[in-house]
Amino acid sequence: MERTPPFKAGFPRRGTNGGFSGFSGDSSWDEPFQLHSGPSPRQAAGESAACWVPPGETRRVRGWELPGGMLYVGGRLRGLSPWEVADPALINPRLTVHPGRPSWQDEVMDYRGYAAISPASRAAYLEWLAGGRRDPGVGIRYVYLFFYGLERRLLLDAMFLAEAREEVEILIAEIERLRDLYGCYLRFREHAGDLLEIAQAYRKDLEMPERPYGPHCGEVPFRVKLALGRFAQDRRPIPADWAFIWLESDPRTRLRTPAHRCHREFAELFKLRYRQKFRGGLVVRPTRERLTISYRAASPTFPGKFYGEIPNTPDVTWLPEPFEALRELAEEVCRELDVYSRWIARTDDWEGPAAMAVLPGELARSRGDFASQALRTWTERTLCGGETAIVPVRDLVDRWPCATPGKLTRREAEMLASFLGHEGYGLEPDVRFGSPALSATGHAVLFHLPGDGAIRPESSREYLVAVLLVRLATAVARAGDELRSEPERLLAGVLATFRLPDPAERARLGAHLRWLLREKPGLAGVRRRIGALDDAEHRRIARGLLHVTAGDGRVTAGEIRVLAQVCPWLGLPAAGVYSAIHALASAGPQAAEPVTIRSGGDLDPQRVEAMRAATREVAELLDGIFRDGDGDGDGDEDGDGDGETPAGLMGLDPAHSELLRRLSRQSAWDRTAVGELAASLDLMPEGALEVINEAAVATVGGPILEGDDIVEIDPELLSEILT
Amino acid sequence: MNHFESKSQKIRSRDRDAIIQSLRAGVVPRRGQQHIQVGRVEEVRALVRDLDRLADGGSAFRLIIGEYGSGKTFFLHLVRSIALEKGLVVAGADLSPDRRLHSSGGRARALYAELTAHLATRTKADGGALASVVERFITTALGEARQRDVGVESVIHDRLGKLSEMTGGYDFAEVVAAYWRGHDTADDRLRSDAVRWLRGELSTRTDARKTLGVRTIIDDDNVYDHLKLLARFVRLAGYGGLVICLDELVNLYKLAHTAARHRNYEQILRILNDSLQGSSVGLGFLLGGTPEFLMDPRRGLYSYEALRSRLAESSFAGKGLRDYTGPVIRLANLSPEELYVLLARLRHVYAHGDPDAYLLPDEALSSFMDHCSCRIGEAYFRTPRNTIRAFLELLAVLEQNPGTSWQGLLGDVTVAGDPGPGSVPLVSGDDLPGKAEILRAPADDELATLVL
């Protein structure tokens, strides 16, 4: 409880057009009250202290035991208004009472107090007080008599008396009790409500109003303003509950149908989104505008309207920006609830599985009727803690409220997938993610959606491309002679090609792959979907497809057949497929990654060095062949194997040696002359030339006799041989 | 900077001129490939092992698969040179619509004729060595006849006795003997008829019976049998074995008639089976083709079930592991790094292997590549034919005008995009300028590269 009065207060000066009397710095209550003959507020408070019966005390008044206290009992208690001599709430024990005939009828005017009513009415009042102030049949005027006292205590005494301030909570509780008890009197209810609002100013920690204010209360209720002002003053974020109350009670608010039709869902979702959007709450900067109170007291003790200003508490509710933020959020939430709202308007199905499907996931999880719960339980049990499970579509259809029993329309399939999505499960095939529709006779894959369950309603473009790639890749792999491509390998290949940052999409891709392997769909419709992509994506798919299916260069003929079928769809002619596979198969270990166009300037020095080393190696290998061949070539051994005269040139037999010697006399010979020369030595010309040349190649590294019609002799080699 | 210069091995003028002239003409050099081979050491090693096995009486079968511009033809030529160096006989031909492995109407015989016309030995590397091979065989027979003092013809029949068991072997021996007779009796007509028979140029049996007295000729149906005979024969003549290089197998893939295509693939299967079972002695096949020829499931080799399973790559291959023992050798297109090293080697060759005579510094190589990259994009290293040509032209200008700055010349270098059937390099660039070239017909100059 505040130790000092929570506000400065005053009443309008007469004749000042209802303006404030002004709040001077020191005194809580302003001078103008000194204008009339009545007591000053401080004096009045002093008189209160003498008469007040604290809560809980019992006082005996003219034979009635009055329990519970909270009464003014005594001889003198003046009101603040100049024309009111005694406070209407004061019970003067000296006044006469007719106990025998309590008058339960309303005969008092509300501004007249205990002193002004008849003894019989006093008896009725005291009777009511003695009965614990709970007789519901009592006239409301008596309740007002008591209420006047509470009002005085709260507005006047609590301003000056510390002990009065300590009673505030009890007084509030009493007012609430009365309001509940006599709330059927609307005027009283209003009064009580207003006073309760003002009383909040005494509290350090504000309580939420237990009842919503409703949308049309004219202005933002004081309590809300107070709470928001305090949050602003302390630079604290506004909690979601207060933000929602503000939104609801602000007269500027106009909410669309979903907010009214499904108010509960709206409130819940609003608070949820508010926390998400503003990370714990909106922080409003305090303004210079102080928060003020204006209160028309019920008790005639107070002259006119009561005004107050709360020090250190700004009024922020008039600020447009924070309110605008809330209104925008409300609009977003309405939009989120649109489908659900329309659904319940059309079907009056609030908690069925279909209704849960159209409700935002966060709300759906904690709701649902029996059918929804049954579907949840079934899903959980089917997955059984595993990551994925293959289920017959029939099982799902049986658990879903289909319009045509046993047949799931496309829209219903979407809703089913959406329902499962709320529970953190995915379903493949899912039409929303580029898969074909569920076939009633086929199977589907249930899987766990990783992450916080926040599902994006649409798949990323990347995913759409990847899923097509998986589809094509499985078709290609299936066409192979055996399914060499393990699903994991295939998936890893696809994921290496595509960057799917969303784990849910990665899981979905895996599930889709399982579904493809289980159901083995053809390529129907794939071409159309490929056509919807752009050229760059075509190239990516084609490249990914080749890498996944033929990355290791081993491709079976069946796979090639399908590749050659689908690659033209991707803008890659069949011939390009063979080239690409060949390039993959022939690429060395270093060329695992795709080659890009490079000009001479950006050569990879490492690869150049590797290439040089390889070239050096092959050059040595070839050098060995082209030089060492001289020594151990088997041709020459056989060539002169028969003639083994050591005296012959280059190891030739005598006849060939002689032929060479004769030929060496001339640098060029006619072919017929050579024939004759050979015939004279009993040799065949062609064969002889071949033998001699063979020996020459083996010995000096080149044929010595060349030419067809004219046979020429290489003089260099000849001199080498002869020496 | 260059590793190969440190050895400072001088490059023969013959090799250098052959390399430079061929490359400037845009064709694969026929000799000296070892000087400009870049990388591919494992592939070369695998083929060298094959050739060694061949020389030991084994067999070999390899499909050289590569894209246009990846150097299939160069690789085949390199292997061919190595084979010659190792004392093997090599015959090469390009397949074409008129030359197939199997056909009716003389197209397979045309292939055989082409192969034998281009039969090459180490001393006759340019082809036309059939007569030399035959004469060398007869010469050895002659020596033996002299030693044993028996008739040459009987020695020939003795030595070719093993062949007689094989299809067409008896007639083959007859024809070789006829050649000897022609020589012995100075009957040039008989000799040339024998050579024509051996070359598959006789088109009717009547001619064969009339001129040589044999009942069969080399015909579409027995081309492969005769290649096997020829392989045995060259071994008997003293060579290590016979290597058949067939390029442009894509022509089989292009056959529109399914049955015709399949019969050709059957021949390949037969060759492959014989090779794997070791029943073809001293005979090796190297077939060059494009990826679609291998992999197209409708028209490629993979469309033929029996071949598909035999050609399947090892299940352990991939992921950086390569298996070079399988029948398929895949050649990747060049990377910029490989091209860089290749240009460095060309500079080396151009300078006769003398690092002091280099016409360009290192930075000029990368500047040159930059320049080409700007002009024709990625094609400059994927199908480097024109890049190489432009580079050699640059070197030629620098050589003829000493003191000219290469920086000034670089801007004037024009390099044309390769008109070949460049495929879409899907795994790599996206913005390839030459994407429209995919459907163009293969360039003729590719065919021109295998003139033996």
Tab-separated table of N, CA, C and O in Angstrom, chain A residues 539 543 546 552 554 557 560-561 572 578-579 581-582 585-586 589 594-595 598-601 603-604 608 611-612 615-617 621-623 625 634-635 638-639 642 682 684-687 690 693-694 697, chain B residues 1 3 9 37 39 45 65-67 86 121-123 132 135-136 138 142 146 179 183 238-239 291-292 295-297 308 314 317-318 320 322 330-332 337-338 340 369-370 373 380 423 426-428 430:
chain	number	residue	atom	x	y	z
A	539	ARG	N	18.743	-26.486	-65.225
A	539	ARG	CA	20.148	-26.897	-65.275
A	539	ARG	C	20.567	-27.495	-63.949
A	539	ARG	O	21.295	-28.481	-63.904
A	543	ARG	N	21.911	-31.211	-63.575
A	543	ARG	CA	23.245	-31.452	-63.037
A	543	ARG	C	23.170	-32.342	-61.809
A	543	ARG	O	23.912	-33.308	-61.669
A	546	LEU	N	22.369	-35.963	-62.733
A	546	LEU	CA	23.509	-36.713	-63.248
A	546	LEU	C	24.490	-37.024	-62.134
A	546	LEU	O	25.065	-38.104	-62.086
A	552	ASP	N	29.370	-41.465	-59.945
A	552	ASP	CA	30.569	-42.297	-59.890
A	552	ASP	C	30.912	-42.838	-61.274
A	552	ASP	O	31.794	-43.670	-61.407
A	554	ARG	N	29.311	-44.824	-63.071
A	554	ARG	CA	28.788	-46.150	-63.401
A	554	ARG	C	27.288	-46.026	-63.596
A	554	ARG	O	26.552	-45.711	-62.679
A	557	ALA	N	22.491	-49.402	-68.446
A	557	ALA	CA	21.800	-48.992	-69.665
A	557	ALA	C	20.378	-48.538	-69.358
A	557	ALA	O	19.871	-47.600	-69.954
A	560	ILE	N	20.419	-45.089	-68.153
A	560	ILE	CA	20.681	-44.150	-69.241
A	560	ILE	C	19.418	-43.945	-70.063
A	560	ILE	O	19.115	-42.846	-70.495
A	561	ARG	N	18.647	-45.000	-70.220
A	561	ARG	CA	17.431	-44.879	-71.011
A	561	ARG	C	16.504	-43.831	-70.385
A	561	ARG	O	15.998	-42.932	-71.054
A	572	LEU	N	18.133	-30.461	-71.844
A	572	LEU	CA	19.426	-31.084	-72.129
A	572	LEU	C	19.198	-32.207	-73.132
A	572	LEU	O	18.515	-33.176	-72.831
A	578	TYR	N	24.896	-38.337	-72.594
A	578	TYR	CA	26.026	-39.247	-72.748
A	578	TYR	C	27.336	-38.510	-72.487
A	578	TYR	O	28.234	-39.027	-71.820
A	579	SER	N	27.388	-37.285	-73.006
A	579	SER	CA	28.603	-36.508	-72.784
A	579	SER	C	28.833	-36.307	-71.293
A	579	SER	O	29.946	-36.451	-70.804
A	581	ILE	N	27.686	-38.035	-68.735
A	581	ILE	CA	28.053	-39.264	-68.031
A	581	ILE	C	29.509	-39.599	-68.330
A	581	ILE	O	30.276	-39.976	-67.443
A	582	HIS	N	29.849	-39.406	-69.576
A	582	HIS	CA	31.237	-39.689	-69.955
A	582	HIS	C	32.182	-38.787	-69.188
A	582	HIS	O	33.204	-39.240	-68.665
A	585	ALA	N	32.493	-40.058	-65.821
A	585	ALA	CA	33.211	-41.321	-65.738
A	585	ALA	C	34.693	-41.136	-66.007
A	585	ALA	O	35.523	-41.859	-65.466
A	586	SER	N	35.016	-40.182	-66.858
A	586	SER	CA	36.414	-40.048	-67.232
A	586	SER	C	37.150	-39.059	-66.356
A	586	SER	O	38.365	-38.966	-66.435
A	589	PRO	N	40.193	-38.204	-60.101
A	589	PRO	CA	39.760	-37.946	-58.739
A	589	PRO	C	39.613	-36.449	-58.448
A	589	PRO	O	38.820	-36.060	-57.627
A	594	PRO	N	32.049	-29.870	-60.149
A	594	PRO	CA	31.828	-29.440	-61.525
A	594	PRO	C	32.899	-28.447	-61.973
A	594	PRO	O	33.374	-27.629	-61.198
A	595	VAL	N	33.243	-28.587	-63.225
A	595	VAL	CA	34.228	-27.676	-63.790
A	595	VAL	C	33.523	-26.395	-64.200
A	595	VAL	O	32.411	-26.429	-64.692
A	598	ARG	N	37.079	-21.515	-67.078
A	598	ARG	CA	38.183	-20.730	-66.559
A	598	ARG	C	39.030	-20.298	-67.736
A	598	ARG	O	39.203	-21.033	-68.694
A	599	SER	N	39.534	-19.137	-67.657
A	599	SER	CA	40.413	-18.691	-68.726
A	599	SER	C	41.848	-18.925	-68.264
A	599	SER	O	42.094	-19.388	-67.158
A	600	GLY	N	42.759	-18.605	-69.130
A	600	GLY	CA	44.144	-18.915	-68.827
A	600	GLY	C	44.636	-18.243	-67.564
A	600	GLY	O	45.519	-18.751	-66.894
A	601	GLY	N	44.078	-17.092	-67.275
A	601	GLY	CA	44.585	-16.309	-66.147
A	601	GLY	C	44.412	-16.996	-64.812
A	601	GLY	O	45.280	-16.937	-63.967
A	603	LEU	N	44.390	-20.206	-63.800
A	603	LEU	CA	44.722	-21.622	-63.745
A	603	LEU	C	44.971	-21.993	-62.298
A	603	LEU	O	45.435	-21.193	-61.513
A	604	ASP	N	44.627	-23.216	-62.014
A	604	ASP	CA	44.890	-23.709	-60.673
A	604	ASP	C	46.338	-24.206	-60.633
A	604	ASP	O	46.665	-25.198	-61.287
A	608	VAL	N	48.026	-27.535	-62.333
A	608	VAL	CA	49.063	-27.426	-63.361
A	608	VAL	C	50.256	-28.273	-62.947
A	608	VAL	O	50.821	-29.025	-63.755
A	611	MET	N	49.530	-31.858	-63.339
A	611	MET	CA	49.520	-32.221	-64.748
A	611	MET	C	50.952	-32.327	-65.278
A	611	MET	O	51.276	-33.216	-66.063
A	612	ARG	N	51.794	-31.416	-64.800
A	612	ARG	CA	53.194	-31.493	-65.226
A	612	ARG	C	53.828	-32.785	-64.761
A	612	ARG	O	54.563	-33.435	-65.508
A	615	THR	N	52.629	-35.518	-66.859
A	615	THR	CA	53.236	-35.443	-68.182
A	615	THR	C	54.686	-35.914	-68.152
A	615	THR	O	55.149	-36.613	-69.049
A	616	ARG	N	55.363	-35.533	-67.070
A	616	ARG	CA	56.745	-35.981	-66.916
A	616	ARG	C	56.781	-37.503	-66.883
A	616	ARG	O	57.598	-38.148	-67.535
A	617	GLU	N	55.829	-38.059	-66.157
A	617	GLU	CA	55.780	-39.503	-65.997
A	617	GLU	C	55.542	-40.189	-67.343
A	617	GLU	O	56.227	-41.148	-67.705
A	621	LEU	N	57.902	-42.669	-69.581
A	621	LEU	CA	57.409	-43.961	-70.041
A	621	LEU	C	57.612	-44.094	-71.555
A	621	LEU	O	58.135	-45.102	-72.042
A	622	LEU	N	57.222	-43.040	-72.269
A	622	LEU	CA	57.323	-43.095	-73.727
A	622	LEU	C	58.773	-43.059	-74.185
A	622	LEU	O	59.147	-43.758	-75.116
A	623	ASP	N	59.562	-42.262	-73.503
A	623	ASP	CA	60.991	-42.218	-73.818
A	623	ASP	C	61.588	-43.603	-73.741
A	623	ASP	O	62.362	-44.017	-74.608
A	625	ILE	N	60.136	-46.369	-74.164
A	625	ILE	CA	59.695	-47.202	-75.279
A	625	ILE	C	60.419	-46.803	-76.566
A	625	ILE	O	60.943	-47.643	-77.284
A	634	ASP	N	61.860	-57.059	-80.261
A	634	ASP	CA	61.911	-58.462	-80.642
A	634	ASP	C	61.910	-58.624	-82.159
A	634	ASP	O	62.207	-59.672	-82.661
A	635	GLY	N	61.522	-57.538	-82.831
A	635	GLY	CA	61.462	-57.608	-84.293
A	635	GLY	C	62.806	-57.955	-84.887
A	635	GLY	O	62.898	-58.800	-85.761
A	638	ASP	N	64.005	-61.642	-84.464
A	638	ASP	CA	63.393	-62.566	-85.411
A	638	ASP	C	63.880	-62.284	-86.818
A	638	ASP	O	64.071	-63.172	-87.616
A	639	GLY	N	64.054	-60.976	-87.065
A	639	GLY	CA	64.382	-60.557	-88.426
A	639	GLY	C	65.670	-61.189	-88.905
A	639	GLY	O	65.751	-61.647	-90.037
A	642	ASP	N	67.769	-66.035	-88.672
A	642	ASP	CA	68.260	-67.143	-89.468
A	642	ASP	C	69.710	-66.924	-89.884
A	642	ASP	O	70.518	-67.837	-89.850
A	682	ASP	N	69.555	-63.511	-104.745
A	682	ASP	CA	68.543	-64.493	-104.364
A	682	ASP	C	67.657	-63.984	-103.222
A	682	ASP	O	67.282	-64.717	-102.324
A	684	MET	N	64.230	-61.329	-102.073
A	684	MET	CA	63.033	-60.649	-102.563
A	684	MET	C	63.164	-59.177	-102.178
A	684	MET	O	63.506	-58.853	-101.041
A	685	PRO	N	62.894	-58.292	-103.129
A	685	PRO	CA	63.220	-56.882	-102.866
A	685	PRO	C	62.496	-56.292	-101.644
A	685	PRO	O	63.127	-55.702	-100.771
A	686	GLU	N	61.188	-56.436	-101.607
A	686	GLU	CA	60.436	-55.828	-100.499
A	686	GLU	C	60.864	-56.401	-99.157
A	686	GLU	O	61.105	-55.682	-98.179
A	687	GLY	N	60.959	-57.725	-99.170
A	687	GLY	CA	61.335	-58.385	-97.922
A	687	GLY	C	62.718	-57.974	-97.482
A	687	GLY	O	62.976	-57.750	-96.303
A	690	GLU	N	62.743	-54.542	-96.059
A	690	GLU	CA	62.110	-54.590	-94.733
A	690	GLU	C	63.097	-55.088	-93.681
A	690	GLU	O	63.222	-54.503	-92.607
A	693	ASN	N	65.834	-52.443	-93.148
A	693	ASN	CA	65.308	-51.315	-92.394
A	693	ASN	C	65.039	-51.682	-90.937
A	693	ASN	O	65.282	-50.901	-90.024
A	694	GLU	N	64.513	-52.843	-90.777
A	694	GLU	CA	64.215	-53.313	-89.417
A	694	GLU	C	65.482	-53.296	-88.577
A	694	GLU	O	65.506	-52.814	-87.444
A	697	VAL	N	66.503	-49.669	-87.920
A	697	VAL	CA	65.712	-49.043	-86.857
A	697	VAL	C	66.211	-49.520	-85.509
A	697	VAL	O	66.356	-48.744	-84.560
B	1	MET	N	61.344	-23.608	-66.260
B	1	MET	CA	60.204	-24.066	-65.498
B	1	MET	C	59.836	-25.486	-65.855
B	1	MET	O	59.317	-26.224	-65.072
B	3	HIS	N	59.780	-29.268	-66.618
B	3	HIS	CA	60.445	-30.470	-66.166
B	3	HIS	C	61.131	-31.155	-67.310
B	3	HIS	O	62.226	-31.614	-67.208
B	9	GLN	N	66.489	-33.120	-73.853
B	9	GLN	CA	66.680	-34.092	-74.910
B	9	GLN	C	66.352	-33.416	-76.224
B	9	GLN	O	65.327	-32.770	-76.369
B	37	GLN	N	52.490	-35.599	-75.776
B	37	GLN	CA	51.483	-36.252	-74.940
B	37	GLN	C	51.458	-35.562	-73.571
B	37	GLN	O	52.479	-35.384	-72.926
B	39	GLY	N	49.802	-35.806	-69.822
B	39	GLY	CA	49.033	-36.577	-68.841
B	39	GLY	C	48.647	-37.948	-69.378
B	39	GLY	O	49.327	-38.535	-70.212
B	45	ARG	N	49.794	-46.371	-69.939
B	45	ARG	CA	50.387	-47.556	-69.321
B	45	ARG	C	49.534	-48.796	-69.596
B	45	ARG	O	50.052	-49.872	-69.906
B	65	ILE	N	36.827	-44.305	-75.584
B	65	ILE	CA	35.613	-43.490	-75.638
B	65	ILE	C	35.961	-42.060	-75.243
B	65	ILE	O	36.580	-41.825	-74.197
B	66	GLY	N	35.589	-41.146	-76.079
B	66	GLY	CA	35.853	-39.741	-75.750
B	66	GLY	C	34.990	-38.835	-76.593
B	66	GLY	O	34.491	-39.220	-77.653
B	67	GLU	N	34.829	-37.634	-76.097
B	67	GLU	CA	34.039	-36.644	-76.822
B	67	GLU	C	34.797	-36.154	-78.035
B	67	GLU	O	36.019	-36.327	-78.137
B	86	LYS	N	57.199	-51.273	-80.857
B	86	LYS	CA	57.371	-52.559	-80.190
B	86	LYS	C	57.386	-53.708	-81.186
B	86	LYS	O	57.249	-54.874	-80.794
B	121	THR	N	54.342	-51.197	-90.664
B	121	THR	CA	55.327	-51.794	-89.764
B	121	THR	C	56.241	-50.670	-89.299
B	121	THR	O	56.097	-49.524	-89.733
B	122	ARG	N	57.151	-51.007	-88.443
B	122	ARG	CA	58.017	-49.960	-87.910
B	122	ARG	C	58.780	-49.256	-89.023
B	122	ARG	O	58.947	-48.052	-89.015
B	123	THR	N	59.177	-50.034	-90.017
B	123	THR	CA	59.955	-49.408	-91.078
B	123	THR	C	59.074	-48.783	-92.140
B	123	THR	O	59.510	-47.929	-92.875
B	132	SER	N	55.702	-56.130	-98.024
B	132	SER	CA	56.924	-56.312	-97.250
B	132	SER	C	56.773	-57.443	-96.251
B	132	SER	O	57.684	-58.247	-96.050
B	135	GLU	N	56.823	-60.693	-98.109
B	135	GLU	CA	58.170	-61.023	-98.596
B	135	GLU	C	59.100	-61.363	-97.449
B	135	GLU	O	59.973	-62.213	-97.562
B	136	ARG	N	58.897	-60.673	-96.348
B	136	ARG	CA	59.758	-61.003	-95.212
B	136	ARG	C	59.510	-62.428	-94.763
B	136	ARG	O	60.438	-63.164	-94.408
B	138	ILE	N	58.450	-64.813	-96.689
B	138	ILE	CA	59.004	-65.730	-97.684
B	138	ILE	C	60.534	-65.765	-97.578
B	138	ILE	O	61.163	-66.820	-97.729
B	142	LEU	N	62.734	-68.816	-97.295
B	142	LEU	CA	63.819	-69.050	-98.242
B	142	LEU	C	65.083	-69.495	-97.512
B	142	LEU	O	65.731	-70.481	-97.893
B	146	ARG	N	66.892	-73.074	-97.836
B	146	ARG	CA	68.289	-73.233	-98.204
B	146	ARG	C	68.999	-74.119	-97.192
B	146	ARG	O	69.729	-75.020	-97.539
B	179	TYR	N	52.341	-66.121	-104.389
B	179	TYR	CA	53.181	-64.933	-104.433
B	179	TYR	C	54.634	-65.326	-104.694
B	179	TYR	O	55.338	-64.734	-105.500
B	183	HIS	N	57.081	-64.538	-107.814
B	183	HIS	CA	58.411	-63.958	-107.691
B	183	HIS	C	59.439	-64.849	-108.354
B	183	HIS	O	60.308	-64.397	-109.115
B	238	GLY	N	57.550	-62.880	-88.264
B	238	GLY	CA	58.563	-62.349	-87.366
B	238	GLY	C	58.147	-61.097	-86.621
B	238	GLY	O	58.943	-60.487	-85.928
B	239	TYR	N	56.904	-60.707	-86.764
B	239	TYR	CA	56.437	-59.546	-86.007
B	239	TYR	C	55.735	-60.003	-84.743
B	239	TYR	O	55.354	-61.154	-84.593
B	291	PRO	N	30.830	-41.072	-76.626
B	291	PRO	CA	30.024	-41.598	-75.516
B	291	PRO	C	28.656	-42.098	-75.942
B	291	PRO	O	28.197	-43.117	-75.450
B	292	GLU	N	28.022	-41.409	-76.859
B	292	GLU	CA	26.686	-41.894	-77.205
B	292	GLU	C	26.754	-43.205	-77.962
B	292	GLU	O	25.861	-44.035	-77.839
B	295	MET	N	26.892	-45.518	-75.026
B	295	MET	CA	25.887	-45.557	-73.970
B	295	MET	C	24.448	-45.452	-74.419
B	295	MET	O	23.549	-45.743	-73.644
B	296	ASP	N	24.218	-45.005	-75.615
B	296	ASP	CA	22.826	-44.828	-76.007
B	296	ASP	C	22.087	-46.149	-75.853
B	296	ASP	O	22.450	-47.145	-76.480
B	297	PRO	N	21.069	-46.187	-75.015
B	297	PRO	CA	20.421	-47.476	-74.749
B	297	PRO	C	19.576	-47.969	-75.912
B	297	PRO	O	19.130	-49.105	-75.902
B	308	ARG	N	26.471	-55.061	-73.398
B	308	ARG	CA	26.280	-54.188	-72.249
B	308	ARG	C	26.882	-54.812	-70.987
B	308	ARG	O	27.610	-54.179	-70.246
B	314	SER	N	33.688	-51.738	-63.892
B	314	SER	CA	33.870	-52.419	-62.615
B	314	SER	C	33.082	-51.732	-61.524
B	314	SER	O	32.994	-50.515	-61.466
B	317	ALA	N	34.875	-49.173	-59.524
B	317	ALA	CA	35.347	-47.930	-60.120
B	317	ALA	C	34.469	-46.787	-59.647
B	317	ALA	O	33.413	-46.972	-59.069
B	318	GLY	N	34.907	-45.601	-59.922
B	318	GLY	CA	34.151	-44.429	-59.515
B	318	GLY	C	34.677	-43.863	-58.230
B	318	GLY	O	35.545	-44.451	-57.581
B	320	GLY	N	36.651	-41.513	-57.750
B	320	GLY	CA	38.076	-41.253	-57.781
B	320	GLY	C	38.902	-42.493	-58.048
B	320	GLY	O	40.060	-42.408	-58.395
B	322	ARG	N	39.852	-45.523	-60.399
B	322	ARG	CA	39.670	-45.813	-61.810
B	322	ARG	C	40.162	-47.220	-62.060
B	322	ARG	O	41.107	-47.688	-61.442
B	330	ARG	N	38.148	-44.420	-70.966
B	330	ARG	CA	37.445	-43.151	-71.203
B	330	ARG	C	38.437	-41.995	-71.203
B	330	ARG	O	39.263	-41.894	-70.303
B	331	LEU	N	38.325	-41.161	-72.191
B	331	LEU	CA	39.192	-39.999	-72.266
B	331	LEU	C	38.375	-38.759	-71.948
B	331	LEU	O	37.334	-38.517	-72.563
B	332	ALA	N	38.851	-38.010	-70.985
B	332	ALA	CA	38.151	-36.778	-70.637
B	332	ALA	C	38.606	-35.675	-71.577
B	332	ALA	O	39.704	-35.725	-72.128
B	337	GLU	N	44.251	-26.591	-67.477
B	337	GLU	CA	45.596	-26.895	-67.006
B	337	GLU	C	46.322	-27.794	-67.994
B	337	GLU	O	47.509	-27.626	-68.288
B	338	GLU	N	45.561	-28.765	-68.525
B	338	GLU	CA	46.192	-29.673	-69.480
B	338	GLU	C	46.581	-28.917	-70.748
B	338	GLU	O	47.650	-29.138	-71.313
B	340	TYR	N	47.334	-25.867	-70.909
B	340	TYR	CA	48.495	-25.037	-70.587
B	340	TYR	C	49.785	-25.851	-70.735
B	340	TYR	O	50.753	-25.415	-71.370
B	369	MET	N	45.917	-18.078	-73.573
B	369	MET	CA	44.701	-18.816	-73.219
B	369	MET	C	43.585	-17.858	-72.857
B	369	MET	O	42.419	-18.077	-73.217
B	370	ASP	N	43.933	-16.799	-72.157
B	370	ASP	CA	42.928	-15.775	-71.838
B	370	ASP	C	42.303	-15.248	-73.102
B	370	ASP	O	41.083	-15.110	-73.212
B	373	SER	N	40.065	-17.717	-74.623
B	373	SER	CA	38.870	-17.859	-73.805
B	373	SER	C	37.892	-16.749	-74.117
B	373	SER	O	36.685	-16.963	-74.216
B	380	TYR	N	37.798	-23.361	-76.119
B	380	TYR	CA	39.224	-23.245	-76.403
B	380	TYR	C	40.030	-24.354	-75.762
B	380	TYR	O	41.074	-24.728	-76.242
B	423	SER	N	29.594	-31.310	-77.721
B	423	SER	CA	28.406	-31.645	-76.960
B	423	SER	C	28.239	-30.623	-75.855
B	423	SER	O	29.124	-29.834	-75.592
B	426	LEU	N	27.605	-30.400	-69.791
B	426	LEU	CA	26.600	-30.091	-68.790
B	426	LEU	C	27.193	-29.949	-67.417
B	426	LEU	O	26.794	-29.108	-66.630
B	427	VAL	N	28.148	-30.784	-67.129
B	427	VAL	CA	28.667	-30.800	-65.779
B	427	VAL	C	29.430	-29.529	-65.493
B	427	VAL	O	29.783	-29.253	-64.368
B	428	SER	N	29.675	-28.787	-66.531
B	428	SER	CA	30.454	-27.593	-66.284
B	428	SER	C	29.651	-26.352	-66.595
B	428	SER	O	28.627	-26.111	-66.024
B	430	ASP	N	27.533	-23.115	-67.804
B	430	ASP	CA	26.150	-22.935	-68.171
B	430	ASP	C	26.012	-22.030	-69.390
B	430	ASP	O	25.058	-22.117	-70.131
